[in-house]
Amino acid sequence: MSVFHHNKLIGAWYYLSYDEPSERSARDTRGYGTHTASTVAGNNVKNASFYGLLQGTARGGVPSAKIAAYKVCHPLGCLENDILATFDDAITDGVDIITISVGGNAAEELFSDSIAIGSFHAMERGILTVNSAGNNGFQAGSVSSVAPWMLTVAASTIDSRVVDKVVLGNGETFLGNAVNPFMLNGEKYPLAYGKDFTSSCDESNAGLCIEECLDKDLVKGKIVLCHNNHGMVTANKAGALGSIVPFGEAYDTSFAWISWLLSPAASPSEDGLDTRPVKYSVLSGTSMSCPHAAGPAAYVKSLHPDWSASAIKSALMTTAWRMNATKNPEAEFAYGAGHIDPVKAANPGLIYDALKDDYVQMLCNLMYDNTKLRNLTGDLGSCSEATKGSPKDLNHASMAAQVGETKPFRVEFPRTVTNVGVPNSAYRATISKPSQLSISVEPSILLFKSLNEKKSFVVTVSGQGFGSLASASLVWSDGNHSVRSPIVLYTDSAFVA
């Protein structure tokens, strides 16, 4: 149901499958959709801050863009039929980019995944869908968004930190990443541990500061320690002066782990978070990095309105820069193609393009029967007439294949690139690889006479017994453009916890 429009928000819809009277509105009552929408296309806002911290001008990725909002989720969840209806409406409305910060806990089969199905139909009409990778990790196979026609986005870190300290009564000081804008002016306040201040819950739930667990008479005027960031809101409701949420060091948060095969990019949105209702808010996770990447996608689309969804995705992938390259130059399991660079993506030089028939061929190579294929594509397509091949043959900007644990292997990746840089150009191939792999490119030089000219090549990778995972990269360069593609070989053991 369309409810209103103005200069920035040109349309808003909501869906009624849950039929909750309180949710019969497109209005954002929790701030989640507002946060993601403003991240991708918010106007310039001067003097924005979070309680005086991080003060400056806030803006979305493409402030000139218009927003059409589709409220598909409610307190009870997000229904599959609502998600499909959302894609249908967005396609009919003629949007240019779809960003959807929604996903499950694990990847589903593509033919039964509503986001994969909806985004396939969007791709057919030249609309790129940008989707969150999910917030699981730190192991392989934990990405929930795996359809190759989508741009799947992980969360990364930035080099700025909001730091504060906690000083105990005995003078011991703890320094950490924390958002604390409140000046205590030298006064000391009692520090309370949530699990010790309950009369209605067990210690575990009270330690998490679960709703209704904290005794208001016991925590009032105290600073409460909670092992759950949502406990900050609960502690505040219970009358606590403030709250502290400790985060252990069990994980290396330099990377948000991401599938190397179908998850091509990362953007900055993994940092401290706060859930208090204020004019400006700080949130994190792949739900927030998703609109970070949708902004550059919209930027590239505005400059190249005739490009396919795959071409825009390719431009963002091949121009991305590797994160922490000095520590781990090839870490596609961690960050996909790399960290997106919008300016370079606008002029990538070469693109790897793929259209509906290419993806149908890939699905047939995945041994889809006609029923599964038609459930995804929505037409009467058939795999009986498809050319036999392998999923790795999809003209994707990354290359990945599974090989045996110990036996010698030889894998070929056929690819075709389109010249979108300048006419009369020559691109030379450069390979970066570990010693366990042998990689060749034939031909190793691509000569283009005109724009939109296509050239094909084959990357051949061979080796034996490299362990569970080996990654490399191919870079095509004409001296002005660098077009990088990750190459990953893996074995069954890569997915053993």
XYZ file of C-alpha atoms in Angstrom:
497
model
C 0.000 0.000 0.000
C 1.463 3.338 -1.057
C 0.982 5.957 1.626
C 2.816 9.199 0.867
C 5.686 10.788 -0.998
C 7.927 13.830 -0.871
C 11.219 15.001 -2.329
C 13.429 12.229 -0.886
C 11.042 9.409 -0.022
C 8.977 9.085 -3.184
C 6.973 6.067 -2.075
C 6.426 3.737 0.860
C 4.713 0.364 0.983
C 3.853 -2.094 3.735
C 2.672 -5.694 3.669
C -0.020 -7.356 5.752
C 0.604 -11.095 5.853
C 0.869 -11.015 9.644
C -2.250 -8.839 9.844
C -1.013 -7.102 12.975
C -3.148 -3.964 13.538
C -0.188 -2.111 15.048
C 1.880 -2.759 11.922
C -0.594 -1.526 9.292
C 1.650 1.314 8.276
C 4.776 1.880 6.235
C 6.102 4.069 9.034
C 9.384 2.918 10.594
C 8.756 2.439 14.310
C 12.179 0.988 15.183
C 14.685 2.974 13.164
C 16.136 0.002 11.283
C 14.778 0.883 7.858
C 15.449 4.585 8.390
C 19.072 3.814 9.215
C 19.633 1.651 6.131
C 17.780 4.060 3.820
C 19.720 7.085 5.048
C 22.976 5.156 4.651
C 22.401 4.567 0.959
C 20.787 7.878 -0.042
C 20.440 10.243 2.907
C 20.811 13.984 2.329
C 23.721 15.989 3.723
C 23.057 16.713 7.399
C 25.394 19.165 9.122
C 26.336 18.939 12.804
C 25.161 15.363 13.140
C 26.526 13.554 16.179
C 25.805 10.779 18.602
C 25.427 12.564 21.939
C 28.162 14.952 20.778
C 30.492 12.189 19.578
C 31.582 11.732 15.955
C 30.296 15.186 15.100
C 30.334 16.295 11.480
C 28.327 16.185 8.281
C 26.456 12.930 7.744
C 25.377 11.859 4.278
C 24.315 8.794 2.387
C 26.243 7.150 -0.417
C 24.266 8.959 -3.127
C 22.455 11.971 -1.578
C 20.868 12.888 -4.904
C 19.055 9.549 -5.160
C 15.383 9.041 -4.364
C 14.127 6.320 -2.030
C 11.213 3.927 -2.422
C 10.714 2.089 0.885
C 9.124 -1.356 1.215
C 8.395 -2.462 4.778
C 8.494 -6.242 4.571
C 9.469 -7.240 8.123
C 7.559 -7.032 11.395
C 8.266 -8.080 15.009
C 7.360 -11.697 14.203
C 9.684 -11.897 11.206
C 9.701 -11.573 7.417
C 7.378 -13.818 5.413
C 8.456 -15.332 2.090
C 5.339 -14.204 0.210
C 5.818 -10.636 1.447
C 9.425 -10.661 0.263
C 8.370 -11.863 -3.186
C 5.626 -9.236 -3.304
C 8.206 -6.602 -2.401
C 10.389 -7.536 -5.368
C 7.373 -7.555 -7.693
C 6.364 -4.080 -6.544
C 9.895 -2.668 -6.719
C 10.357 -4.014 -10.243
C 6.982 -2.635 -11.336
C 7.795 0.731 -9.758
C 10.954 0.914 -11.880
C 13.613 1.183 -9.182
C 17.255 1.170 -10.307
C 18.878 -0.631 -7.355
C 17.375 -2.834 -4.635
C 19.068 -3.001 -1.237
C 17.657 -5.581 1.166
C 19.172 -5.998 4.626
C 17.286 -9.227 5.262
C 18.455 -12.824 5.366
C 18.321 -16.170 7.123
C 20.798 -17.864 9.413
C 22.077 -20.105 6.621
C 22.012 -20.326 2.845
C 18.956 -21.950 1.282
C 18.584 -23.741 -2.015
C 18.240 -21.044 -4.650
C 14.933 -22.406 -5.978
C 13.332 -22.048 -2.513
C 14.992 -18.797 -1.409
C 12.551 -15.897 -1.794
C 15.345 -13.305 -1.973
C 17.221 -15.321 -4.606
C 14.023 -15.748 -6.635
C 12.986 -12.113 -6.368
C 16.457 -10.835 -7.196
C 16.615 -13.140 -10.240
C 13.553 -11.423 -11.696
C 15.073 -8.048 -10.841
C 18.287 -9.058 -12.631
C 16.268 -9.942 -15.740
C 15.150 -6.314 -15.855
C 18.601 -4.856 -15.267
C 18.140 -4.200 -11.538
C 21.010 -5.195 -9.248
C 20.011 -6.470 -5.809
C 22.407 -5.788 -2.933
C 21.999 -8.197 -0.012
C 23.602 -8.706 3.395
C 26.003 -11.631 3.724
C 24.624 -12.466 7.166
C 26.158 -12.049 10.603
C 27.420 -15.591 11.141
C 31.045 -16.736 11.219
C 33.904 -17.263 11.741
C 33.981 -20.361 9.570
C 33.561 -21.275 5.927
C 30.093 -21.738 4.504
C 28.450 -19.277 6.899
C 27.184 -16.740 4.337
C 23.412 -16.762 3.902
C 23.267 -14.833 0.608
C 24.800 -16.910 -2.186
C 22.916 -16.192 -5.430
C 25.532 -15.101 -8.009
C 23.223 -12.515 -9.595
C 23.206 -10.499 -6.358
C 25.920 -8.332 -4.820
C 26.520 -9.932 -1.423
C 28.072 -7.642 1.167
C 30.029 -8.373 4.338
C 30.932 -5.955 7.116
C 34.445 -4.635 7.686
C 36.178 -2.310 10.077
C 37.461 1.249 9.755
C 40.551 2.722 11.381
C 38.731 5.194 13.640
C 37.696 4.228 17.149
C 35.566 5.708 19.902
C 37.535 4.894 23.043
C 36.584 5.273 26.682
C 37.755 3.925 30.015
C 36.175 2.382 33.088
C 37.859 3.206 36.404
C 37.020 0.933 39.333
C 36.985 1.964 42.955
C 40.405 0.392 43.519
C 41.874 2.511 40.747
C 42.115 -0.299 38.199
C 41.399 1.046 34.696
C 39.966 -0.762 31.664
C 40.316 0.857 28.234
C 38.161 -0.226 25.307
C 36.016 0.688 22.324
C 32.930 2.240 23.845
C 30.353 4.951 23.259
C 29.993 7.024 26.410
C 28.997 10.663 25.974
C 27.987 11.209 29.582
C 30.286 13.191 31.851
C 30.267 11.924 35.439
C 32.223 14.986 36.606
C 34.436 12.991 38.913
C 31.597 11.351 40.818
C 31.647 7.624 41.458
C 28.640 5.354 41.033
C 28.057 1.737 42.075
C 28.852 -0.923 39.471
C 26.272 -3.720 39.459
C 26.489 -7.119 37.780
C 23.133 -7.976 36.212
C 23.065 -11.557 37.495
C 23.361 -10.354 41.089
C 20.375 -8.042 40.879
C 17.400 -10.229 40.158
C 14.562 -11.681 42.114
C 12.656 -13.258 39.229
C 15.155 -14.909 36.825
C 18.043 -17.336 36.920
C 21.577 -15.932 36.964
C 22.167 -16.626 33.264
C 19.225 -14.569 32.012
C 19.825 -11.860 34.584
C 23.458 -11.642 33.491
C 22.189 -10.978 29.978
C 19.830 -8.336 31.409
C 16.864 -10.034 29.762
C 13.584 -8.111 29.802
C 11.835 -8.210 33.216
C 14.842 -9.885 34.869
C 16.451 -6.888 36.572
C 15.051 -5.764 39.900
C 14.314 -2.052 39.485
C 14.826 -1.320 43.173
C 18.278 -2.918 43.091
C 19.687 -1.390 39.884
C 18.308 2.137 40.171
C 21.105 4.709 40.093
C 23.774 2.107 39.324
C 25.910 1.283 36.280
C 24.927 -2.253 35.243
C 27.174 -4.837 33.580
C 25.236 -6.877 30.973
C 26.473 -9.692 28.712
C 24.099 -8.690 25.927
C 24.005 -5.405 24.015
C 20.197 -5.438 24.060
C 20.521 -5.418 27.833
C 21.488 -1.756 27.621
C 17.898 -0.862 26.810
C 16.562 -3.183 29.497
C 18.894 -1.729 32.120
C 17.851 1.779 31.146
C 14.159 0.873 31.492
C 14.898 -0.598 34.916
C 16.307 2.731 36.095
C 20.032 2.099 35.730
C 22.232 5.170 35.347
C 24.203 3.484 32.583
C 25.343 0.101 31.315
C 28.511 -1.666 30.207
C 28.582 -4.538 27.722
C 31.915 -6.406 27.620
C 33.045 -8.033 24.400
C 35.649 -10.778 24.676
C 38.687 -11.207 22.438
C 37.869 -14.726 21.328
C 37.551 -13.579 17.719
C 39.707 -11.591 15.378
C 37.335 -8.850 14.235
C 39.660 -7.571 11.523
C 37.397 -9.296 9.038
C 33.765 -10.233 8.859
C 34.019 -13.658 7.223
C 32.473 -13.927 3.831
C 32.142 -16.537 1.133
C 34.740 -16.099 -1.564
C 32.653 -17.571 -4.363
C 29.492 -15.523 -4.611
C 30.043 -12.730 -2.091
C 32.062 -10.105 -3.860
C 32.463 -7.070 -1.672
C 32.690 -5.562 1.769
C 31.964 -2.139 3.184
C 32.610 -0.448 6.543
C 29.983 -1.157 9.160
C 31.489 -3.327 11.892
C 32.110 -1.275 15.009
C 30.629 -0.341 18.372
C 26.867 -0.125 18.480
C 24.217 1.537 20.589
C 20.486 0.957 20.610
C 19.254 3.947 22.608
C 16.501 5.987 20.914
C 18.228 9.241 19.945
C 18.072 11.638 17.004
C 21.161 10.049 15.450
C 22.091 6.440 16.055
C 25.059 4.116 15.602
C 24.354 0.598 14.331
C 26.573 -2.144 12.919
C 26.536 -5.463 11.096
C 26.004 -6.567 7.504
C 22.541 -4.976 7.544
C 24.341 -1.637 7.631
C 27.199 -2.530 5.260
C 24.617 -3.616 2.678
C 23.361 -0.047 2.012
C 26.984 1.141 2.169
C 27.560 -0.956 -0.967
C 24.199 -0.110 -2.535
C 25.260 3.534 -2.660
C 28.252 2.864 -4.944
C 26.082 0.519 -7.003
C 23.596 3.345 -7.525
C 26.465 5.718 -8.324
C 27.790 3.398 -11.045
C 24.246 2.885 -12.361
C 23.751 6.648 -12.649
C 26.855 6.927 -14.828
C 26.125 3.799 -16.873
C 22.318 3.447 -17.026
C 22.535 0.893 -19.838
C 24.774 -1.532 -17.906
C 23.344 -4.845 -16.765
C 23.148 -5.816 -13.102
C 26.083 -8.171 -13.653
C 28.177 -5.424 -15.255
C 27.679 -3.131 -12.250
C 28.534 -5.966 -9.886
C 31.646 -6.799 -11.922
C 32.807 -3.179 -11.821
C 32.495 -3.095 -8.024
C 34.302 -6.414 -7.630
C 37.216 -6.006 -10.014
C 38.160 -2.536 -8.761
C 37.935 -3.427 -5.057
C 41.121 -3.226 -3.018
C 42.462 -6.000 -0.839
C 42.189 -5.435 2.884
C 45.272 -6.004 5.049
C 47.157 -7.186 1.993
C 50.467 -7.135 3.883
C 49.141 -9.699 6.371
C 47.110 -11.906 4.048
C 47.245 -10.833 0.402
C 44.705 -13.420 -0.772
C 41.964 -13.965 1.827
C 38.777 -14.334 -0.178
C 37.147 -16.466 2.515
C 37.355 -13.348 4.673
C 36.449 -10.467 2.407
C 35.399 -11.663 -1.027
C 36.760 -9.490 -3.822
C 37.832 -6.787 -1.367
C 36.805 -3.359 -0.190
C 34.774 -1.420 -2.748
C 36.129 1.722 -4.408
C 33.223 3.688 -5.952
C 35.409 6.037 -8.001
C 37.360 3.228 -9.658
C 34.187 1.192 -10.145
C 32.791 3.990 -12.302
C 35.610 3.348 -14.801
C 36.629 -0.323 -14.466
C 38.154 -0.777 -17.923
C 36.789 -4.294 -18.424
C 33.643 -6.002 -17.166
C 32.525 -9.611 -16.827
C 28.940 -9.606 -18.042
C 26.258 -12.256 -17.557
C 22.574 -12.248 -18.456
C 19.595 -14.466 -17.690
C 20.601 -17.271 -20.070
C 24.060 -17.445 -18.495
C 22.585 -17.907 -15.034
C 20.089 -20.485 -16.329
C 23.013 -22.396 -17.812
C 24.756 -22.287 -14.420
C 21.620 -23.591 -12.681
C 21.398 -26.431 -15.179
C 25.064 -27.194 -14.518
C 24.107 -27.451 -10.837
C 21.868 -30.358 -11.922
C 18.598 -28.474 -11.435
C 15.631 -30.304 -12.885
C 12.981 -28.411 -14.827
C 10.683 -28.080 -11.803
C 13.341 -26.409 -9.683
C 14.492 -24.234 -12.566
C 10.983 -23.003 -13.357
C 10.262 -22.343 -9.688
C 13.151 -19.882 -9.721
C 12.820 -18.345 -13.176
C 9.012 -18.261 -13.334
C 8.948 -19.330 -16.985
C 8.855 -22.585 -18.953
C 12.612 -22.873 -19.378
C 14.188 -26.304 -19.585
C 17.588 -27.767 -18.802
C 17.155 -30.496 -21.405
C 18.432 -28.160 -24.112
C 21.246 -26.654 -22.045
C 24.871 -27.218 -22.978
C 26.643 -29.488 -20.514
C 29.220 -27.744 -18.382
C 30.249 -26.802 -14.859
C 29.012 -24.065 -12.485
C 32.556 -22.664 -12.464
C 32.094 -21.730 -16.132
C 29.706 -18.881 -15.251
C 31.169 -15.627 -16.581
C 31.672 -14.282 -13.070
C 34.358 -11.856 -11.906
C 35.697 -14.437 -9.446
C 36.840 -18.003 -10.079
C 36.360 -20.894 -7.666
C 36.363 -24.675 -7.811
C 36.486 -27.656 -5.504
C 39.363 -30.120 -5.977
C 40.526 -33.345 -4.344
C 42.455 -33.455 -1.084
C 45.585 -35.236 -2.351
C 45.270 -36.082 -6.049
C 46.742 -33.862 -8.791
C 44.205 -31.501 -10.324
C 43.802 -29.292 -13.368
C 40.943 -26.777 -13.525
C 40.022 -24.445 -16.380
C 38.011 -21.234 -16.054
C 36.730 -19.850 -19.386
C 35.899 -16.158 -19.196
C 34.875 -13.298 -21.484
C 35.471 -9.614 -20.782
C 33.960 -6.548 -22.439
C 35.988 -3.402 -23.051
C 34.280 -0.406 -21.413
C 37.458 1.659 -21.038
C 39.002 3.133 -24.175
C 39.407 1.876 -27.761
C 42.761 0.639 -29.081
C 43.855 -0.735 -25.721
C 46.011 -3.688 -24.698
C 45.564 -5.571 -21.425
C 48.256 -7.856 -20.011
C 47.633 -10.566 -17.456
C 49.479 -10.770 -14.146
C 49.070 -13.659 -11.720
C 49.603 -13.584 -7.954
C 49.651 -17.080 -6.452
C 51.078 -19.336 -3.743
C 53.895 -21.703 -4.630
C 51.601 -24.754 -4.463
C 49.664 -23.639 -7.532
C 50.583 -23.356 -11.187
C 48.435 -20.839 -13.087
C 48.451 -19.845 -16.751
C 46.298 -17.489 -18.841
C 45.724 -18.025 -22.544
C 45.961 -15.618 -24.231
C 47.906 -13.492 -21.773
C 47.413 -10.295 -23.815
C 44.028 -8.946 -24.908
C 43.939 -6.384 -27.730
C 40.814 -4.251 -28.141
C 40.132 -2.032 -31.142
C 36.803 -0.596 -30.027
C 34.528 -0.047 -27.054
C 32.121 -2.875 -26.126
C 34.367 -5.348 -27.934
C 34.541 -8.763 -26.245
C 37.567 -11.002 -25.785
C 37.701 -14.490 -24.309
C 40.459 -16.254 -22.401
C 41.019 -19.346 -20.259
C 42.662 -19.486 -16.840
C 44.189 -22.893 -16.055
C 45.076 -23.821 -12.483
C 46.911 -27.012 -11.556
C 48.523 -28.419 -8.446
C 48.357 -31.077 -5.770
C 47.933 -31.314 -2.001
C 47.811 -27.652 -0.930
C 45.683 -28.207 2.171
C 42.095 -27.032 2.573
C 42.232 -23.686 0.779
C 44.454 -21.895 -1.710
C 43.749 -18.499 -3.197
C 45.320 -16.382 -5.903
C 44.341 -13.583 -8.260
C 44.385 -12.521 -11.891
C 44.862 -8.856 -12.790
C 44.333 -7.477 -16.296
C 46.032 -4.103 -16.722
C 46.393 -1.618 -19.571
C 48.507 0.794 -17.533
C 45.499 2.834 -16.417
C 42.989 0.203 -15.310
C 43.574 -2.778 -13.034
C 40.892 -5.459 -13.295
C 41.362 -7.973 -10.468
C 39.632 -11.347 -10.122
C 40.040 -13.625 -7.084
C 40.881 -17.279 -7.756
C 40.100 -19.856 -5.064
C 40.610 -23.607 -4.893
C 39.231 -25.513 -1.920
C 38.721 -29.052 -0.648
C 36.095 -30.724 1.534
C 38.159 -30.008 4.642
C 37.671 -26.246 4.146
C 34.137 -26.685 5.467
C 34.962 -28.836 8.486
C 34.383 -26.912 11.725
